[in-house]
Short mmCIF file of C-alpha atoms in Angstrom, two decimals:
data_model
loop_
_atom_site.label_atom_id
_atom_site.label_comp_id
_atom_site.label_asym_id
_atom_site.label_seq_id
_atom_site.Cartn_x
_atom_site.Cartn_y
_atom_site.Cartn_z
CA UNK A 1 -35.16 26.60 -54.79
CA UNK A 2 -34.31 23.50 -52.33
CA UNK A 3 -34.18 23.60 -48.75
CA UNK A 4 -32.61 20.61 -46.44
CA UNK A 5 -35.67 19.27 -44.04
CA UNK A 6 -34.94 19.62 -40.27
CA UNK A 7 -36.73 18.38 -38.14
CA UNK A 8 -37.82 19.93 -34.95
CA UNK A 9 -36.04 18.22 -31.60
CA UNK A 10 -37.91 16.30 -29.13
CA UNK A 11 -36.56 16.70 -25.43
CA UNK A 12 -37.12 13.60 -23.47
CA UNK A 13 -37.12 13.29 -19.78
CA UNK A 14 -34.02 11.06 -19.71
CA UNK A 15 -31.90 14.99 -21.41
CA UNK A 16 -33.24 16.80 -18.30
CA UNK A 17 -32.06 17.26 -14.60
CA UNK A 18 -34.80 15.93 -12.94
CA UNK A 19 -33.50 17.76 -9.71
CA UNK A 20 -34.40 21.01 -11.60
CA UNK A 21 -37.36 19.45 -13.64
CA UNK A 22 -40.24 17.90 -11.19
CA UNK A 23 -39.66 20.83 -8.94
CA UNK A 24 -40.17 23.12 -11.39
CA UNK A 25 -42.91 21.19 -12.55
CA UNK A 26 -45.02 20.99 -9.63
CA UNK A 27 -43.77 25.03 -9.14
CA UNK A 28 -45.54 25.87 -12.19
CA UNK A 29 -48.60 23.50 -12.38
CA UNK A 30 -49.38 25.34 -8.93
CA UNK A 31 -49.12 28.86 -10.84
CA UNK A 32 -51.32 27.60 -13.91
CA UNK A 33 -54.55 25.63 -11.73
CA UNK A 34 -54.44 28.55 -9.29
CA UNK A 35 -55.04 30.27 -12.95
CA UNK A 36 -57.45 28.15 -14.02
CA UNK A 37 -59.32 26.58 -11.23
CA UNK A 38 -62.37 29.15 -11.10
CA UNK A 39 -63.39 27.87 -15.05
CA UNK A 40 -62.65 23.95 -14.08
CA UNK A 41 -64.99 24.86 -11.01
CA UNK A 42 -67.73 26.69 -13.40
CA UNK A 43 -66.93 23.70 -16.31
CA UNK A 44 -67.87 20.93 -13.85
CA UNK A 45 -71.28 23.09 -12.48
CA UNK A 46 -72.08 23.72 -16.05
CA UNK A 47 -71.92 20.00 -16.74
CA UNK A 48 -73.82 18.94 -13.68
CA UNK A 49 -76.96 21.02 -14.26
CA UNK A 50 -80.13 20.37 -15.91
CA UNK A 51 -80.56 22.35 -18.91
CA UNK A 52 -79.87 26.01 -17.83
CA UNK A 53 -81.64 25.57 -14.68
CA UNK A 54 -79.32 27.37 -12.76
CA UNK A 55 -76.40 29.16 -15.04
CA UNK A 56 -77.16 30.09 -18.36
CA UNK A 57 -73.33 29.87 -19.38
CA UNK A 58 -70.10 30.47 -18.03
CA UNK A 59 -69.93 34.21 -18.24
CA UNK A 60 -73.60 34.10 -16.22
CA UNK A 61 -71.80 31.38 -13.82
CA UNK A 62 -69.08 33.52 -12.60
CA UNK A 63 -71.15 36.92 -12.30
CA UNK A 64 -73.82 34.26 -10.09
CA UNK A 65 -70.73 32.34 -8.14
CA UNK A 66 -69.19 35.67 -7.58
CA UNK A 67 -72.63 37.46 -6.10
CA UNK A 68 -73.92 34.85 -4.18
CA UNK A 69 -70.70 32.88 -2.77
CA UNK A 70 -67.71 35.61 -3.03
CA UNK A 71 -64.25 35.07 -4.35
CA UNK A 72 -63.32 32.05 -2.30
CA UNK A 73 -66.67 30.23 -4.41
CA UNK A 74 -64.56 30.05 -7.57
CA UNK A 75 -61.78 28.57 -5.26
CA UNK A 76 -63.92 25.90 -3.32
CA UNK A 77 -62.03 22.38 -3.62
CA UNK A 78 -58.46 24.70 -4.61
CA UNK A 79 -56.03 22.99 -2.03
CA UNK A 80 -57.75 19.23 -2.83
CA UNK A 81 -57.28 19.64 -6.48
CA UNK A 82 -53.87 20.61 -5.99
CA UNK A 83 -52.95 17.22 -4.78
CA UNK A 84 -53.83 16.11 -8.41
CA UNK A 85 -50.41 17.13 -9.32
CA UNK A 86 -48.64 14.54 -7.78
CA UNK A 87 -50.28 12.15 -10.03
CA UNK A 88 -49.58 14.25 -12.53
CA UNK A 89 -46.23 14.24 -12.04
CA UNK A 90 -46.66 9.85 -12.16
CA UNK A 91 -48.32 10.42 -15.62
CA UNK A 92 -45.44 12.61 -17.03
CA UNK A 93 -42.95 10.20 -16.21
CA UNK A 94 -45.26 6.85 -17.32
CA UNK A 95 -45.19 8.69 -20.50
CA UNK A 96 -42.19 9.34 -21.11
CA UNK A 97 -41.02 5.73 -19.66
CA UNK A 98 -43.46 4.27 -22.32
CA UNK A 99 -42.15 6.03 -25.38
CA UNK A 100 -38.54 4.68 -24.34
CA UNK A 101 -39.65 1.71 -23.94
CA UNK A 102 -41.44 2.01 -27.93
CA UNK A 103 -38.11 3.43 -28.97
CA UNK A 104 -35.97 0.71 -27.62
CA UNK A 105 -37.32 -2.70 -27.08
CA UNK A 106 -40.16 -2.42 -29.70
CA UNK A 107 -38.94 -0.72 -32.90
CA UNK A 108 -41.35 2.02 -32.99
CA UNK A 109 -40.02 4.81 -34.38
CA UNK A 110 -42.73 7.30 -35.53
CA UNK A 111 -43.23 10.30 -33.09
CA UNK A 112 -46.75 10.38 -33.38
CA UNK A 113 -47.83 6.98 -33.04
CA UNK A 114 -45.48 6.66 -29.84
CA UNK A 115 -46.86 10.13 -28.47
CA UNK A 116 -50.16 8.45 -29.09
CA UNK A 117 -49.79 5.28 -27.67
CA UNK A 118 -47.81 6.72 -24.50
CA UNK A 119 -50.51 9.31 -23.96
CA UNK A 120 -53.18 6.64 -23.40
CA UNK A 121 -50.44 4.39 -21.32
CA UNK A 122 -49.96 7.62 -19.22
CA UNK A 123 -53.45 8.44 -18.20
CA UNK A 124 -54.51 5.00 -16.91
CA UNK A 125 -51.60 5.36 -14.77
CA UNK A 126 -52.56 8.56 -13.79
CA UNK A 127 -56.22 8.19 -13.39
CA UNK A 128 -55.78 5.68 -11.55
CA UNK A 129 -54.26 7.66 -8.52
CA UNK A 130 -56.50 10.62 -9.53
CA UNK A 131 -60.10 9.38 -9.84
CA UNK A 132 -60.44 9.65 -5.75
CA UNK A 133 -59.53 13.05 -5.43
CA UNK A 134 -61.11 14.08 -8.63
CA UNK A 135 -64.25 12.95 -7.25
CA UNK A 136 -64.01 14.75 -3.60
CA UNK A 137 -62.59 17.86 -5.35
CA UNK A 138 -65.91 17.78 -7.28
CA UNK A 139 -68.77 17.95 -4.40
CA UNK A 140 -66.18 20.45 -3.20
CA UNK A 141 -67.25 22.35 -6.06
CA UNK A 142 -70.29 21.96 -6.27
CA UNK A 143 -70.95 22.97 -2.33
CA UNK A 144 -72.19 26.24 -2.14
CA UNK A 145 -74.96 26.27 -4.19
CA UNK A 146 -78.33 27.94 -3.10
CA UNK A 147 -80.24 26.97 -6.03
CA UNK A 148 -83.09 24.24 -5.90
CA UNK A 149 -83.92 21.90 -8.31
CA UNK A 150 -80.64 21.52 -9.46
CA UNK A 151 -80.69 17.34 -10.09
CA UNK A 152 -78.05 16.99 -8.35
CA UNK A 153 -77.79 12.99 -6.92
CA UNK A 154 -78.80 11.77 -3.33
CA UNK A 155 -75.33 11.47 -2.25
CA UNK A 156 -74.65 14.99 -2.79
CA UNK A 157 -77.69 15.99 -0.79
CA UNK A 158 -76.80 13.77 2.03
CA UNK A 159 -73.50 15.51 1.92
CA UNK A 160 -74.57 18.87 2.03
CA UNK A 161 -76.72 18.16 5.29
CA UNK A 162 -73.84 16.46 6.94
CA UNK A 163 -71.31 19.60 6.19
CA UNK A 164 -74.21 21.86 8.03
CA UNK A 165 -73.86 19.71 10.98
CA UNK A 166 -69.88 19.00 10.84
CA UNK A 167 -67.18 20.80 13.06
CA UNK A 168 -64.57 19.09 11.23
CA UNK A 169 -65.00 20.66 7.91
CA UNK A 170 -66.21 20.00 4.69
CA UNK A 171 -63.84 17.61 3.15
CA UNK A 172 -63.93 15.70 6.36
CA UNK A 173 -67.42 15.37 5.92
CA UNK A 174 -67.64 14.30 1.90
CA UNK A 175 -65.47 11.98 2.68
CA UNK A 176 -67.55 9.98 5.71
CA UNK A 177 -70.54 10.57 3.00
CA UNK A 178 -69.25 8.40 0.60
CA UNK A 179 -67.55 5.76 2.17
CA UNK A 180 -70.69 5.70 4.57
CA UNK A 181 -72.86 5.55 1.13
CA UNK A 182 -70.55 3.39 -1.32
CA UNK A 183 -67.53 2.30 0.65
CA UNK A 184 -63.76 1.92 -0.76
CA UNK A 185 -65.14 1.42 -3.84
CA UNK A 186 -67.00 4.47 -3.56
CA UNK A 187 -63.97 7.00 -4.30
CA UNK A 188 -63.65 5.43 -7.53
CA UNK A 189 -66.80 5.91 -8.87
CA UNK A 190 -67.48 6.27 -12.29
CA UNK A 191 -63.34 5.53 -13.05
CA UNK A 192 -63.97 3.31 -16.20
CA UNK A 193 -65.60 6.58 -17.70
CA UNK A 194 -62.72 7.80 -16.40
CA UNK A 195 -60.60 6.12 -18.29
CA UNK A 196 -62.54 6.08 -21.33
CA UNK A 197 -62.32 10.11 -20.75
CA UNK A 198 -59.44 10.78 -20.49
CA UNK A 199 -57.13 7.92 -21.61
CA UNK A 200 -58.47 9.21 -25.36
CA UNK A 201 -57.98 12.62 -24.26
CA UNK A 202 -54.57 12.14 -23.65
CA UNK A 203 -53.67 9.80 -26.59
CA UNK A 204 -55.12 12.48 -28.69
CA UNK A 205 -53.59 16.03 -27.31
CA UNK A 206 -49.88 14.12 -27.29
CA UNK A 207 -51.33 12.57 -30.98
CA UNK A 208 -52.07 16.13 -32.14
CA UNK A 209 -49.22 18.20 -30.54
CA UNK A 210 -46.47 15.71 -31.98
CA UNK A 211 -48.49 16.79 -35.62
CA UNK A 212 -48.72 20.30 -35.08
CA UNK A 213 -45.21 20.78 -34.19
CA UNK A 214 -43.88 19.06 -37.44
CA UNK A 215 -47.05 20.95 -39.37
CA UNK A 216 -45.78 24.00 -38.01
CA UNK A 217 -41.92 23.56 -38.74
CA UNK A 218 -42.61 22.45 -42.15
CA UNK A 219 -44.21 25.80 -42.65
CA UNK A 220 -41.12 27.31 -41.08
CA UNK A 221 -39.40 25.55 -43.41
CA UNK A 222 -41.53 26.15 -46.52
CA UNK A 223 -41.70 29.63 -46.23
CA UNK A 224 -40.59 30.54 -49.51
CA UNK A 225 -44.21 28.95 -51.27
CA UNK A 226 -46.42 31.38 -50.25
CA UNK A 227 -46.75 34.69 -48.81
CA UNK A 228 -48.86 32.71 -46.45
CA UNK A 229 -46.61 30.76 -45.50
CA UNK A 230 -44.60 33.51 -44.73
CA UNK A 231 -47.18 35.36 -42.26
CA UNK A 232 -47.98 32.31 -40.11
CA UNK A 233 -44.27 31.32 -39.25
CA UNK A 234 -41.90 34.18 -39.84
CA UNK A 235 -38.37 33.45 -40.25
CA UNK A 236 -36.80 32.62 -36.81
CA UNK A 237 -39.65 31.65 -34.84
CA UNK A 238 -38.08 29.91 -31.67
CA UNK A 239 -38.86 26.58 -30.40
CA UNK A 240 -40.86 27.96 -27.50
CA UNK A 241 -42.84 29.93 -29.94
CA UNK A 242 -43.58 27.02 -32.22
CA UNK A 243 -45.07 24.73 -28.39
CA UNK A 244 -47.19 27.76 -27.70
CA UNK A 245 -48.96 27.65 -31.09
CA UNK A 246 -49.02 23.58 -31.11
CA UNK A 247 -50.14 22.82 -27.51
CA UNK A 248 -53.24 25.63 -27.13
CA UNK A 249 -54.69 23.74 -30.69
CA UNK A 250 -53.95 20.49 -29.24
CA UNK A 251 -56.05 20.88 -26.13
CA UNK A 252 -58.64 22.45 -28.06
CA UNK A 253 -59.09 19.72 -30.20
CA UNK A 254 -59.45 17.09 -28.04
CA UNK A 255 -61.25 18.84 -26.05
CA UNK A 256 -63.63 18.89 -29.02
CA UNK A 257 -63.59 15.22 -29.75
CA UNK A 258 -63.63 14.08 -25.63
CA UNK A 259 -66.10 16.42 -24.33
CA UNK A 260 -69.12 14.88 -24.21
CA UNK A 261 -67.85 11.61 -22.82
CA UNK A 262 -66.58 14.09 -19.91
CA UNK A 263 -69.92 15.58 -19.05
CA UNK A 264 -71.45 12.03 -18.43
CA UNK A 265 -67.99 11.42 -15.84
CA UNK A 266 -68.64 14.61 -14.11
CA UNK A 267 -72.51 13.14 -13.92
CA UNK A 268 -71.69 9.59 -12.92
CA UNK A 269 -69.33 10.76 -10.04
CA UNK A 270 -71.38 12.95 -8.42
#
């Protein structure tokens, strides 16, 4: 039995209306960090604290945040972070400039080494704009907390005091805290770990969702080998189907591979 090897289409930025596209983009990164935000809130307490000194895990997090600081706790920072998407929306479009660019001027060819490649391209870019708010949105998070003895740094104790005492508000206040403490250079603290973060982070999802795609279409493709085969990618499976399966994995595994370099950035910054 032979079979004729397709190979599943990449849409690029340059095939879309980008009328339709960054609006729609920034409409539904809204809908998934309103989703997410409460774990990226417990994530970056988690990673701050000493031992278990506080939360014994995330489940124990959110029943504590929950009790002690209501609903709104697991949304403390929400509308700051949501700026992030702008540079998000810089990073989407840096990457898909830089593959182009591969594709066209340098010869390279191979998905994966130009999803790679542009991945890491991307996030400097984007980091770059981000670090700053990344850093406010995270003593935003980590406001709040009624514990002692947490190990949390000077700056975040001086900020605490100063939101008791300001009529202005919170971010106001963070914001007067570090400049007053580090100046300019102070909102892009800890951005080489940054980089080192994330730039590898996102050289490696793009890496790994560029292989699971093809994986997984190849065992569209070869279903007639195994009855295996058969049960993981059924005849028909759409493209939308095959993205669902490949991103998820993606994230998870460079998550794996990028974590701890992220829990000394969270430390570093605040």
């Amino acid at each position: 039995m032979s079979f004729e090897m397709e190979e599943i289409q990449i849409i690029e930025l340059k095939m879309m209306d980008k009328r339709k596209y960054y609006p729609l983009t920034l409409a539904s990164g809204l809908t998934i960090r309103s989703m997410l935000y409460p774990f990226m809130l417990i994530k970056t307490r988690l990673q701050i604290q000493r031992s278990k000194t506080v939360y014994k895990g995330t489940f124990d997090a959110l029943i504590k945040i929950g009790r002690n600081e209501g609903t709104s706790g697991l949304y403390r920072g929400f509308w700051v972070s949501c700026l992030q998407l702008f540079p998000s929306m810089v990073y989407i479009s840096s990457y898909e400039g830089m593959r182009h660019y591969m594709a066209e001027h340098m010869g390279v060819t191979d998905n994966s080494t130009r999803a790679f490649v542009a991945g890491g391209c991307a996030s400097i870019v984007g980091q770059t704009l981000a670090v700053p708010l990344d850093i406010i949105t995270q003593h935003l998070m980590l406001m709040g907390r009624r514990e002692k003895n947490t190990g949390t740094s000077s700056l975040l104790d001086l900020k605490r005091k100063q939101i008791a005492r300001s009529r202005t508000g919170s971010l106001k206040a963070i914001v007067k805290a570090i400049y007053r403490q580090d100046g300019a250079m102070g909102f892009y603290k800890g951005y080489f770990i940054s980089l080192a973060c994330f730039a590898p982070n996102s050289a490696l999802w793009w890496f790994f969702y560029d292989s699971y795609t093809s994986k997984i279409t190849l065992i569209q493709q070869k279903k007639w080998v195994t009855g295996l085969m058969y049960n993981i990618s059924p005849d028909g499976i759409s493209r939308l189907g095959i993205q669902v399966v490949a991103a998820p994995l993606s994230g998870v595994s460079s998550a794996v591979l990028t974590n701890p370099i992220d829990v000394i950035r969270a430390r570093i910054q605040v």
